[in-house]
Each structure stands twice: as structure tokens, then as C-alpha cells.
PDB file of C-alpha atoms in Angstrom:
ATOM      1  CA  VAL A1149     -39.469 -65.223 -63.977  1.00 44.00           C
ATOM      2  CA  SER A1150     -41.423 -64.286 -60.797  1.00 49.00           C
ATOM      3  CA  THR A1151     -45.107 -64.453 -61.019  1.00 47.00           C
ATOM      4  CA  GLN A1152     -45.233 -61.279 -58.620  1.00 50.00           C
ATOM      5  CA  SER A1153     -47.486 -58.442 -59.422  1.00 51.00           C
ATOM      6  CA  THR A1154     -46.559 -55.149 -59.503  1.00 47.00           C
ATOM      7  CA  TRP A1155     -48.510 -54.396 -56.502  1.00 44.00           C
ATOM      8  CA  GLU A1156     -47.069 -56.577 -54.551  1.00 55.00           C
ATOM      9  CA  ARG A1157     -44.084 -56.383 -55.160  1.00 49.00           C
ATOM     10  CA  HIS A1158     -44.150 -51.883 -53.847  1.00 46.00           C
ATOM     11  CA  LYS A1159     -47.157 -53.359 -51.227  1.00 48.00           C
ATOM     12  CA  ALA A1160     -43.666 -55.160 -49.472  1.00 50.00           C
ATOM     13  CA  MET A1161     -41.345 -52.015 -50.082  1.00 49.00           C
ATOM     14  CA  ARG A1162     -43.227 -50.484 -47.952  1.00 49.00           C
ATOM     15  CA  GLY A1163     -44.506 -52.784 -44.959  1.00 48.00           C
ATOM     16  CA  GLY A1164     -47.106 -53.034 -45.750  1.00 46.00           C
ATOM     17  CA  PHE A1165     -49.888 -51.228 -45.900  1.00 44.00           C
ATOM     18  CA  ASP A1166     -52.718 -53.080 -43.394  1.00 44.00           C
ATOM     19  CA  ARG A1167     -50.913 -52.686 -40.028  1.00 45.00           C
ATOM     20  CA  GLY A1168     -48.177 -49.308 -41.137  1.00 43.00           C
ATOM     21  CA  GLY A1169     -44.771 -51.267 -39.710  1.00 44.00           C
ATOM     22  CA  GLY A1170     -42.187 -50.288 -39.694  1.00 42.00           C
ATOM     23  CA  GLY A1171     -41.901 -47.666 -42.732  1.00 44.00           C
ATOM     24  CA  ARG A1172     -41.637 -43.899 -40.837  1.00 47.00           C
ATOM     25  CA  GLY A1173     -42.784 -44.812 -37.569  1.00 43.00           C
ATOM     26  CA  GLY A1174     -45.198 -43.335 -35.851  1.00 43.00           C
ATOM     27  CA  ARG A1175     -46.220 -39.967 -35.064  1.00 48.00           C
ATOM     28  CA  ASP A1176     -44.586 -39.140 -32.250  1.00 49.00           C
ATOM     29  CA  GLY A1177     -40.495 -40.311 -33.784  1.00 43.00           C
ATOM     30  CA  GLY A1178     -39.675 -39.529 -37.224  1.00 44.00           C
ATOM     31  CA  ARG A1179     -39.301 -35.530 -37.163  1.00 51.00           C
ATOM     32  CA  GLY A1180     -39.863 -35.068 -33.975  1.00 45.00           C
ATOM     33  CA  GLY A1181     -42.403 -32.588 -32.707  1.00 44.00           C
ATOM     34  CA  ARG A1182     -42.648 -28.674 -32.598  1.00 49.00           C
ATOM     35  CA  ASP A1183     -41.671 -28.206 -29.673  1.00 48.00           C
ATOM     36  CA  GLY A1184     -37.838 -30.716 -30.257  1.00 44.00           C
ATOM     37  CA  GLY A1185     -37.102 -31.560 -33.650  1.00 45.00           C
ATOM     38  CA  ARG A1186     -34.283 -28.340 -35.105  1.00 52.00           C
ATOM     39  CA  GLY A1187     -34.281 -27.442 -31.654  1.00 47.00           C
ATOM     40  CA  LYS A1188     -30.029 -27.176 -30.815  1.00 52.00           C
ATOM     41  CA  GLY A1189     -29.956 -23.628 -29.249  1.00 48.00           C
ATOM     42  CA  LYS A1190     -28.274 -24.061 -25.616  1.00 55.00           C
ATOM     43  CA  GLY A1191     -29.009 -20.584 -24.668  1.00 50.00           C
ATOM     44  CA  LYS A1192     -25.373 -19.631 -23.699  1.00 56.00           C
ATOM     45  CA  GLY A1193     -26.531 -16.115 -22.231  1.00 51.00           C
ATOM     46  CA  LYS A1194     -25.335 -16.654 -18.620  1.00 54.00           C
ATOM     47  CA  GLY A1195     -27.033 -13.250 -17.160  1.00 48.00           C
ATOM     48  CA  LYS A1196     -24.977 -11.698 -15.481  1.00 53.00           C
ATOM     49  CA  GLY A1197     -26.026  -8.552 -14.438  1.00 48.00           C
ATOM     50  CA  LYS A1198     -28.163  -8.528 -11.271  1.00 50.00           C
ATOM     51  CA  GLY A1199     -28.768  -4.638 -11.384  1.00 45.00           C
ATOM     52  CA  LYS A1200     -26.502  -4.610  -7.776  1.00 51.00           C
ATOM     53  CA  GLY A1201     -24.150  -2.265  -9.311  1.00 49.00           C
ATOM     54  CA  LYS A1202     -20.591  -1.240  -7.973  1.00 56.00           C
ATOM     55  CA  LYS A1203     -20.272  -1.287  -4.640  1.00 63.00           C
ATOM     56  CA  ALA A1204     -19.242   2.786  -3.464  1.00 73.00           C
ATOM     57  CA  VAL A1205     -16.468   3.531  -1.682  1.00 81.00           C
ATOM     58  CA  VAL A1206     -16.470   5.638   1.577  1.00 88.00           C
ATOM     59  CA  VAL A1207     -12.826   7.100   2.362  1.00 91.00           C
ATOM     60  CA  GLU A1208     -13.074   9.225   5.643  1.00 92.00           C
ATOM     61  CA  PRO A1209     -10.205  10.591   7.571  1.00 94.00           C
ATOM     62  CA  HIS A1210      -8.488   8.875   9.909  1.00 95.00           C
ATOM     63  CA  ALA A1211      -9.296   8.782  13.552  1.00 93.00           C
ATOM     64  CA  VAL A1212      -6.449   9.858  14.816  1.00 94.00           C
ATOM     65  CA  HIS A1213      -3.389  10.804  12.393  1.00 96.00           C
ATOM     66  CA  PRO A1214      -4.111  13.705  10.195  1.00 95.00           C
ATOM     67  CA  GLY A1215      -3.826  13.517   6.727  1.00 96.00           C
ATOM     68  CA  VAL A1216      -4.345  10.070   6.488  1.00 97.00           C
ATOM     69  CA  PHE A1217      -7.393   8.478   5.384  1.00 96.00           C
ATOM     70  CA  VAL A1218      -9.274   4.923   5.248  1.00 95.00           C
ATOM     71  CA  SER A1219     -10.646   3.363   2.665  1.00 93.00           C
ATOM     72  CA  ARG A1220     -13.796   1.317   3.318  1.00 89.00           C
ATOM     73  CA  GLY A1221     -15.362  -1.123   0.452  1.00 81.00           C
ATOM     74  CA  LYS A1222     -14.748  -4.647   0.634  1.00 82.00           C
ATOM     75  CA  GLU A1223     -11.825  -4.028   3.697  1.00 85.00           C
ATOM     76  CA  GLU A1224     -10.324  -1.034   5.354  1.00 89.00           C
ATOM     77  CA  THR A1225      -7.364  -0.078   4.280  1.00 94.00           C
ATOM     78  CA  LEU A1226      -5.417   3.060   5.280  1.00 96.00           C
ATOM     79  CA  CYS A1227      -4.767   5.290   2.219  1.00 96.00           C
ATOM     80  CA  THR A1228      -3.215   8.788   1.747  1.00 97.00           C
ATOM     81  CA  LEU A1229      -4.663  11.654  -0.464  1.00 96.00           C
ATOM     82  CA  ASN A1230      -2.928  11.681  -3.691  1.00 96.00           C
ATOM     83  CA  LEU A1231      -0.759  15.139  -4.613  1.00 95.00           C
ATOM     84  CA  VAL A1232      -0.451  13.863  -8.379  1.00 95.00           C
ATOM     85  CA  PRO A1233      -3.485  12.602  -9.476  1.00 93.00           C
ATOM     86  CA  GLY A1234      -3.086   9.777 -12.264  1.00 92.00           C
ATOM     87  CA  ILE A1235       0.053   8.876 -10.891  1.00 92.00           C
ATOM     88  CA  SER A1236       0.810   5.213  -9.230  1.00 94.00           C
ATOM     89  CA  VAL A1237       4.371   5.272  -7.680  1.00 94.00           C
ATOM     90  CA  TYR A1238       5.417   1.957  -6.614  1.00 93.00           C
ATOM     91  CA  GLY A1239       2.238   0.024  -8.905  1.00 93.00           C
ATOM     92  CA  GLU A1240      -0.097   0.643  -5.499  1.00 94.00           C
ATOM     93  CA  LYS A1241      -3.723   0.638  -6.166  1.00 94.00           C
ATOM     94  CA  ARG A1242      -6.084   4.330  -6.261  1.00 93.00           C
ATOM     95  CA  VAL A1243      -8.748   4.951  -5.157  1.00 92.00           C
ATOM     96  CA  GLN A1244     -11.221   7.248  -6.363  1.00 90.00           C
ATOM     97  CA  VAL A1245     -13.925   8.898  -4.939  1.00 87.00           C
ATOM     98  CA  GLU A1246     -16.772  10.292  -7.289  1.00 79.00           C
ATOM     99  CA  ALA A1247     -18.306  14.190  -6.807  1.00 72.00           C
ATOM    100  CA  GLU A1248     -20.668  16.091  -8.510  1.00 64.00           C
ATOM    101  CA  VAL A1249     -18.412  18.651  -9.553  1.00 65.00           C
ATOM    102  CA  ALA A1250     -15.737  17.021 -11.527  1.00 64.00           C
ATOM    103  CA  ALA A1251     -13.363  19.362  -9.723  1.00 66.00           C
ATOM    104  CA  ASP A1252     -13.907  18.382  -6.748  1.00 74.00           C
ATOM    105  CA  LYS A1253     -12.708  14.710  -7.625  1.00 84.00           C
ATOM    106  CA  LYS A1254      -9.935  12.680  -5.614  1.00 91.00           C
ATOM    107  CA  GLU A1255      -7.890  10.545  -5.584  1.00 94.00           C
ATOM    108  CA  TYR A1256      -6.629   7.829  -3.051  1.00 96.00           C
ATOM    109  CA  ARG A1257      -3.664   5.993  -2.882  1.00 96.00           C
ATOM    110  CA  VAL A1258      -3.977   2.476  -0.910  1.00 96.00           C
ATOM    111  CA  TRP A1259      -0.869   2.078   2.180  1.00 96.00           C
ATOM    112  CA  ASN A1260      -0.111  -1.305   3.117  1.00 95.00           C
ATOM    113  CA  PRO A1261       1.735  -1.672   6.390  1.00 95.00           C
ATOM    114  CA  TYR A1262       3.558  -5.080   4.659  1.00 95.00           C
ATOM    115  CA  ARG A1263       5.283  -2.535   2.691  1.00 94.00           C
ATOM    116  CA  SER A1264       5.294   0.476   5.136  1.00 96.00           C
ATOM    117  CA  LYS A1265       6.631   0.484   8.636  1.00 96.00           C
ATOM    118  CA  LEU A1266       5.306   3.622   8.683  1.00 96.00           C
ATOM    119  CA  ALA A1267       2.219   2.544   7.856  1.00 96.00           C
ATOM    120  CA  ALA A1268       2.337  -0.691  10.521  1.00 96.00           C
ATOM    121  CA  ALA A1269       2.918   1.704  13.170  1.00 96.00           C
ATOM    122  CA  ILE A1270      -0.182   3.280  12.529  1.00 96.00           C
ATOM    123  CA  VAL A1271      -2.188  -0.158  11.625  1.00 95.00           C
ATOM    124  CA  GLY A1272      -0.827  -1.084  15.004  1.00 94.00           C
ATOM    125  CA  GLY A1273      -2.185   1.395  16.734  1.00 94.00           C
ATOM    126  CA  ILE A1274       0.733   3.853  17.337  1.00 95.00           C
ATOM    127  CA  ASP A1275      -0.581   7.036  18.943  1.00 94.00           C
ATOM    128  CA  ASN A1276       0.688  10.684  17.460  1.00 94.00           C
ATOM    129  CA  CYS A1277       3.863  10.047  14.679  1.00 93.00           C
ATOM    130  CA  TYR A1278       4.287  13.856  14.713  1.00 96.00           C
ATOM    131  CA  ILE A1279       3.734  14.131  10.167  1.00 97.00           C
ATOM    132  CA  CYS A1280       1.096  15.348   9.661  1.00 96.00           C
ATOM    133  CA  PRO A1281       0.281  18.467   6.394  1.00 97.00           C
ATOM    134  CA  GLY A1282       2.462  21.242   6.830  1.00 97.00           C
ATOM    135  CA  ALA A1283       5.020  19.130   8.607  1.00 97.00           C
ATOM    136  CA  LYS A1284       9.109  19.409   7.721  1.00 98.00           C
ATOM    137  CA  VAL A1285      10.089  16.511   7.747  1.00 98.00           C
ATOM    138  CA  LEU A1286      13.661  14.836   7.199  1.00 98.00           C
ATOM    139  CA  TYR A1287      14.078  10.797   6.354  1.00 98.00           C
ATOM    140  CA  LEU A1288      16.928   8.583   6.735  1.00 97.00           C
ATOM    141  CA  GLY A1289      16.768   5.955   4.914  1.00 96.00           C
ATOM    142  CA  ALA A1290      14.074   6.654   1.751  1.00 96.00           C
ATOM    143  CA  ALA A1291      15.739   3.699  -0.320  1.00 95.00           C
ATOM    144  CA  SER A1292      13.471   3.992  -3.424  1.00 94.00           C
ATOM    145  CA  GLY A1293      10.480   6.365  -1.924  1.00 95.00           C
ATOM    146  CA  THR A1294       7.998   3.954  -1.365  1.00 95.00           C
ATOM    147  CA  THR A1295       6.792   5.436   2.364  1.00 97.00           C
ATOM    148  CA  VAL A1296       8.152   9.315   1.367  1.00 97.00           C
ATOM    149  CA  SER A1297       6.359   8.743  -1.784  1.00 97.00           C
ATOM    150  CA  HIS A1298       2.936   8.783   1.384  1.00 97.00           C
ATOM    151  CA  VAL A1299       4.406  10.992   3.673  1.00 98.00           C
ATOM    152  CA  SER A1300       5.034  13.970   0.505  1.00 97.00           C
ATOM    153  CA  ASP A1301       0.662  13.773   0.753  1.00 97.00           C
ATOM    154  CA  ILE A1302       0.636  13.710   4.343  1.00 97.00           C
ATOM    155  CA  VAL A1303       2.688  16.884   4.094  1.00 97.00           C
ATOM    156  CA  GLY A1304       1.259  18.436   0.963  1.00 96.00           C
ATOM    157  CA  PRO A1305       2.099  21.408  -0.967  1.00 96.00           C
ATOM    158  CA  THR A1306       2.764  22.919   2.366  1.00 96.00           C
ATOM    159  CA  GLY A1307       5.214  20.209   3.374  1.00 97.00           C
ATOM    160  CA  ILE A1308       8.853  18.941   2.908  1.00 97.00           C
ATOM    161  CA  VAL A1309      10.379  16.146   2.983  1.00 98.00           C
ATOM    162  CA  TYR A1310      13.766  15.413   3.280  1.00 98.00           C
ATOM    163  CA  ALA A1311      14.759  12.303   1.976  1.00 98.00           C
ATOM    164  CA  VAL A1312      18.937  10.617   2.242  1.00 97.00           C
ATOM    165  CA  GLU A1313      19.157   7.484   0.586  1.00 97.00           C
ATOM    166  CA  PHE A1314      22.951   6.117   1.011  1.00 95.00           C
ATOM    167  CA  SER A1315      22.784   3.596  -1.940  1.00 95.00           C
ATOM    168  CA  HIS A1316      23.010   5.178  -5.316  1.00 95.00           C
ATOM    169  CA  ARG A1317      20.643   2.674  -7.468  1.00 95.00           C
ATOM    170  CA  SER A1318      17.287   3.057  -4.954  1.00 95.00           C
ATOM    171  CA  GLY A1319      19.076   7.176  -5.207  1.00 95.00           C
ATOM    172  CA  ARG A1320      18.560   6.557  -8.638  1.00 96.00           C
ATOM    173  CA  ASP A1321      14.399   5.857  -7.666  1.00 96.00           C
ATOM    174  CA  LEU A1322      14.460   8.283  -5.261  1.00 96.00           C
ATOM    175  CA  VAL A1323      15.523  11.316  -8.031  1.00 96.00           C
ATOM    176  CA  GLU A1324      13.173  10.248 -10.423  1.00 96.00           C
ATOM    177  CA  MET A1325      10.018   9.766  -8.379  1.00 95.00           C
ATOM    178  CA  SER A1326      10.784  13.378  -6.757  1.00 95.00           C
ATOM    179  CA  LYS A1327      10.331  15.434 -10.371  1.00 95.00           C
ATOM    180  CA  ARG A1328       6.746  14.803 -10.146  1.00 95.00           C
ATOM    181  CA  ARG A1329       6.429  16.032  -6.747  1.00 96.00           C
ATOM    182  CA  PRO A1330       7.893  18.693  -5.362  1.00 96.00           C
ATOM    183  CA  ASN A1331       7.676  18.819  -2.038  1.00 97.00           C
ATOM    184  CA  ILE A1332       9.833  15.928  -1.686  1.00 98.00           C
ATOM    185  CA  VAL A1333      14.485  16.960  -1.292  1.00 97.00           C
ATOM    186  CA  PRO A1334      15.685  14.257  -3.168  1.00 97.00           C
ATOM    187  CA  ILE A1335      19.656  13.475  -0.594  1.00 97.00           C
ATOM    188  CA  VAL A1336      21.873  10.812  -2.462  1.00 97.00           C
ATOM    189  CA  SER A1337      24.481  10.582   0.615  1.00 96.00           C
ATOM    190  CA  ASP A1338      25.571   8.841   4.308  1.00 96.00           C
ATOM    191  CA  ALA A1339      23.182   9.509   7.280  1.00 96.00           C
ATOM    192  CA  ARG A1340      25.806   9.403   8.788  1.00 96.00           C
ATOM    193  CA  MET A1341      27.392  12.738   7.473  1.00 96.00           C
ATOM    194  CA  PRO A1342      25.279  15.218   7.819  1.00 96.00           C
ATOM    195  CA  LYS A1343      27.523  17.916   7.365  1.00 95.00           C
ATOM    196  CA  ALA A1344      27.635  16.747   3.854  1.00 96.00           C
ATOM    197  CA  TYR A1345      24.030  18.153   2.845  1.00 96.00           C
ATOM    198  CA  ARG A1346      23.962  20.279   5.614  1.00 95.00           C
ATOM    199  CA  MET A1347      23.249  22.766   2.638  1.00 95.00           C
ATOM    200  CA  LEU A1348      20.223  21.495   1.464  1.00 95.00           C
ATOM    201  CA  VAL A1349      18.124  20.867   5.218  1.00 96.00           C
ATOM    202  CA  GLY A1350      16.426  23.707   7.229  1.00 94.00           C
ATOM    203  CA  MET A1351      15.215  23.014  10.618  1.00 96.00           C
ATOM    204  CA  VAL A1352      12.692  20.440  10.894  1.00 97.00           C
ATOM    205  CA  ASP A1353       9.656  18.953  12.767  1.00 97.00           C
ATOM    206  CA  THR A1354      10.258  15.533  12.625  1.00 97.00           C
ATOM    207  CA  ILE A1355      12.789  13.187  11.897  1.00 98.00           C
ATOM    208  CA  PHE A1356      11.890   9.199  11.188  1.00 98.00           C
ATOM    209  CA  MET A1357      14.449   7.089  10.085  1.00 97.00           C
ATOM    210  CA  ASP A1358      14.249   3.664   8.925  1.00 95.00           C
ATOM    211  CA  VAL A1359      18.147   2.898   8.567  1.00 94.00           C
ATOM    212  CA  ALA A1360      19.324  -0.683   9.557  1.00 89.00           C
ATOM    213  CA  GLN A1361      22.388  -0.144  11.029  1.00 92.00           C
ATOM    214  CA  PRO A1362      24.081  -1.153  14.577  1.00 92.00           C
ATOM    215  CA  ASP A1363      24.931   2.642  15.476  1.00 93.00           C
ATOM    216  CA  GLN A1364      21.818   3.663  14.163  1.00 94.00           C
ATOM    217  CA  ALA A1365      21.057   5.302  17.581  1.00 94.00           C
ATOM    218  CA  ARG A1366      24.084   7.425  17.249  1.00 96.00           C
ATOM    219  CA  ILE A1367      22.770   8.690  13.239  1.00 96.00           C
ATOM    220  CA  LEU A1368      19.394   9.750  15.282  1.00 97.00           C
ATOM    221  CA  ALA A1369      21.807  11.516  17.377  1.00 96.00           C
ATOM    222  CA  LEU A1370      23.618  13.322  14.929  1.00 97.00           C
ATOM    223  CA  ASN A1371      20.961  13.916  12.528  1.00 97.00           C
ATOM    224  CA  ALA A1372      19.155  15.928  15.630  1.00 97.00           C
ATOM    225  CA  LYS A1373      21.959  17.867  16.514  1.00 96.00           C
ATOM    226  CA  ALA A1374      22.014  19.005  13.115  1.00 96.00           C
ATOM    227  CA  PHE A1375      18.536  19.800  12.375  1.00 97.00           C
ATOM    228  CA  LEU A1376      15.565  19.204  14.693  1.00 96.00           C
ATOM    229  CA  LYS A1377      13.840  21.837  16.318  1.00 95.00           C
ATOM    230  CA  VAL A1378      14.037  21.857  20.203  1.00 93.00           C
ATOM    231  CA  ASP A1379      10.527  20.285  21.093  1.00 94.00           C
ATOM    232  CA  GLY A1380      10.906  18.150  17.960  1.00 96.00           C
ATOM    233  CA  HIS A1381       9.536  14.892  17.475  1.00 97.00           C
ATOM    234  CA  TYR A1382      11.574  11.758  16.156  1.00 97.00           C
ATOM    235  CA  MET A1383      10.438   7.847  15.709  1.00 97.00           C
ATOM    236  CA  ILE A1384      13.161   4.950  14.476  1.00 97.00           C
ATOM    237  CA  SER A1385      12.705   1.990  13.123  1.00 96.00           C
ATOM    238  CA  ILE A1386      14.658  -0.557  15.396  1.00 95.00           C
ATOM    239  CA  LYS A1387      15.547  -4.051  13.595  1.00 94.00           C
ATOM    240  CA  ALA A1388      16.944  -6.613  16.379  1.00 94.00           C
ATOM    241  CA  PRO A1389      18.841  -8.896  14.656  1.00 93.00           C
ATOM    242  CA  CYS A1390      20.724  -5.888  12.736  1.00 92.00           C
ATOM    243  CA  ILE A1391      21.748  -4.783  15.814  1.00 93.00           C
ATOM    244  CA  ASP A1392      22.410  -8.051  18.318  1.00 92.00           C
ATOM    245  CA  SER A1393      21.481 -11.113  16.541  1.00 90.00           C
ATOM    246  CA  THR A1394      22.623 -13.019  19.815  1.00 92.00           C
ATOM    247  CA  VAL A1395      20.057 -11.808  22.541  1.00 93.00           C
ATOM    248  CA  GLU A1396      15.989 -11.637  22.532  1.00 94.00           C
ATOM    249  CA  PRO A1397      14.639  -8.183  21.170  1.00 93.00           C
ATOM    250  CA  ALA A1398      13.177  -6.940  23.878  1.00 94.00           C
ATOM    251  CA  VAL A1399      16.754  -6.350  25.121  1.00 95.00           C
ATOM    252  CA  VAL A1400      17.845  -5.190  21.748  1.00 95.00           C
ATOM    253  CA  PHE A1401      15.079  -2.623  21.964  1.00 95.00           C
ATOM    254  CA  ALA A1402      15.767  -1.554  25.473  1.00 95.00           C
ATOM    255  CA  ALA A1403      19.484  -1.344  24.552  1.00 95.00           C
ATOM    256  CA  GLU A1404      18.832   1.277  21.758  1.00 95.00           C
ATOM    257  CA  VAL A1405      16.366   3.729  24.072  1.00 95.00           C
ATOM    258  CA  GLU A1406      18.522   3.857  26.191  1.00 95.00           C
ATOM    259  CA  LYS A1407      21.653   4.641  23.777  1.00 95.00           C
ATOM    260  CA  MET A1408      19.002   7.633  23.109  1.00 95.00           C
ATOM    261  CA  LYS A1409      18.240   9.070  26.947  1.00 94.00           C
ATOM    262  CA  ALA A1410      21.437   9.544  26.567  1.00 95.00           C
ATOM    263  CA  GLU A1411      21.620  12.341  23.217  1.00 94.00           C
ATOM    264  CA  GLN A1412      18.869  13.939  25.020  1.00 93.00           C
ATOM    265  CA  LEU A1413      16.518  12.470  22.825  1.00 95.00           C
ATOM    266  CA  ARG A1414      13.426  11.842  25.089  1.00 95.00           C
ATOM    267  CA  PRO A1415      11.457   7.865  24.043  1.00 95.00           C
ATOM    268  CA  ARG A1416       7.787   8.554  24.739  1.00 95.00           C
ATOM    269  CA  GLU A1417       5.527   5.638  23.155  1.00 96.00           C
ATOM    270  CA  GLN A1418       7.034   1.787  21.050  1.00 96.00           C
ATOM    271  CA  ILE A1419       5.751  -0.344  19.851  1.00 95.00           C
ATOM    272  CA  THR A1420       5.719  -3.557  17.925  1.00 95.00           C
ATOM    273  CA  LEU A1421       5.309  -3.885  14.377  1.00 95.00           C
ATOM    274  CA  GLU A1422       3.918  -7.372  15.007  1.00 92.00           C
ATOM    275  CA  PRO A1423       2.697  -8.852  12.074  1.00 93.00           C
ATOM    276  CA  PHE A1424       4.063  -7.101   9.320  1.00 95.00           C
ATOM    277  CA  GLU A1425       7.423  -7.424  10.490  1.00 93.00           C
ATOM    278  CA  ARG A1426       9.552  -9.469  12.510  1.00 93.00           C
ATOM    279  CA  ASP A1427      11.682  -8.406  15.278  1.00 93.00           C
ATOM    280  CA  HIS A1428      10.841  -4.791  14.586  1.00 95.00           C
ATOM    281  CA  ALA A1429       9.804  -1.979  16.725  1.00 95.00           C
ATOM    282  CA  VAL A1430       9.349   2.223  16.745  1.00 96.00           C
ATOM    283  CA  VAL A1431      10.463   4.373  19.262  1.00 97.00           C
ATOM    284  CA  VAL A1432       8.340   7.576  18.963  1.00 97.00           C
ATOM    285  CA  GLY A1433       9.843  10.760  21.642  1.00 96.00           C
ATOM    286  CA  VAL A1434      10.762  13.775  21.410  1.00 96.00           C
ATOM    287  CA  TYR A1435      14.212  15.421  21.827  1.00 95.00           C
ATOM    288  CA  ARG A1436      15.276  18.077  23.917  1.00 89.00           C
ATOM    289  CA  PRO A1437      11.915  18.705  25.277  1.00 88.00           C
ATOM    290  CA  SER A1438      11.926  22.231  27.048  1.00 80.00           C
ATOM    291  CA  LYS A1439      11.095  22.498  31.061  1.00 74.00           C
ATOM    292  CA  LYS A1440       7.904  22.553  32.288  1.00 65.00           C
ATOM    293  CA  LYS A1441       7.119  25.590  34.702  1.00 47.00           C
TER     294      LYS A1441
END
């Protein structure tokens, strides 16, 4: 039988009372101080609200081209006043400009020069495209209506766009888009045969042509003779490889200009579409110019 007293056994289990060895530990250890201890909250709130607010976008009229606008925000972009607010045609971005009166609120559609040769020419610095508010435009090679929709915005409710497209598949998209835009007349037909749609198209102020065909100068001349008024203007996009891929683009452009001159289509301006389109040029001119007295 152990002779150790109950008091001694209790004292040994507690680690002794004289020096406080082991046991519960010192005051600074153990459960921790008031400022430490159980405070595990890591404070995940990142405080994103910096009070700066969204930077306002300023939209200004283009300095040269009526009906075209420039949006100035993080970056400068070309845009047109949306004829049908709230509706995008091909997934383009829209810019809204607030006003004190709700009725004065305006919406603009961003115009990407990489998706439109007309926009590329404007960004490239062309002097005049002769497409403006109230103009009557014949658009040859309308495709599904990407650029046509912006021309519709520019000419506005007082203008009209006759959009000719040969492909039936693209023509369906063009017809569908024009249902919301009363100033577009979609025509699914061959631009080589203007007589086929002569009952639909009146005399126009401007012809814009984006038909990548070897005989595009001839196609332009046929439509000019049928629909373009005297002293009217044309704008043609020339894709050199579609005409002759064996020579330099500059040689092709010069040859096409000579063909147009022979058809009383007098060129006034020519620019390339670099960097937006490779081996492309746009020629702007006048049809049957009146003799100056």
C-alpha cells in the first residue's frame, strides 16, 4: 500500500504550487489576450466603392461628315444616331447620352471600321462620302445589312437607302433588318441587271458599291446610267485580288479608275483602307459633271 498522502498525490498532478511549472501556463499564453484569442474574422470586404462614379461619355458630331458622330470616353469611336433606339442590328455596342428631359435622351450605335469599309474610309480621312441626312442612296452589295444600317442612321427618316444584295441567304437577313427601318428598301437581285429592279429604285444622289467582282467598274456604270442623277456622286470599294491577283494592287486601282473615266465616272479622291482592309482602296467621284461656265 502506498504511503504517499492524498495531498502529495494531488500536488504532483497539478505540477506543483511553488514555481507554477507546467499547469495552465502563464498569463500571456493559454487562452490568449483580449485582442487576440478567438478573433478569427478576416474582413473580406474589399471596399470597392471609391466614390469616382462612371465616367460620362461625350458624343460630338464628326468634324467633316454630317450625320456621323464621335464618342469620346475611354477611347474614341465612330458612331451613328440610332434610328431605332433600343435595338442592335449585329450585336454592336450602344452608347446612351442622358438628358434632363427623358424625351431628349439619345442612343448611338458604335461603328467598327474593321467591319465596314465605309467606316474605314471615314476613319482613314476621306474628305467627303456624299452620304448625309436626307440623301437618297443606292447601296450595291448590301450583304446582311451591317453597313446599310449605319447608312440608314445617317440619312435619317427623310432619306432613303435602296439596298441591293445578290445572295438569298444574306438577303433574308437584310429583309428582316429592314422591317424595323422604314427608310431601307431591300432588293434581293443581281446588280448586273439594274432593269430587274428599275420599278423599285428612283433617282439617287449617291451610289455606294461594295461588290468584289472582276467587272465591278462595269456594274457601277450600268447602275449609274439607270439611277444616278447628273452631278451625283459615287463611292466604290475596290478589292485588288478579286480583279487581278498577279499584279500589284496599285496597278489594279489605276486600271479600274481608267475604266470608270471611260463611263463618265470622274474620280475625285482615292484612299487605301489600311490597316482595316488589306489591298483595298476606295474611290470617290462624280457622275457626268456639269461643265463650269
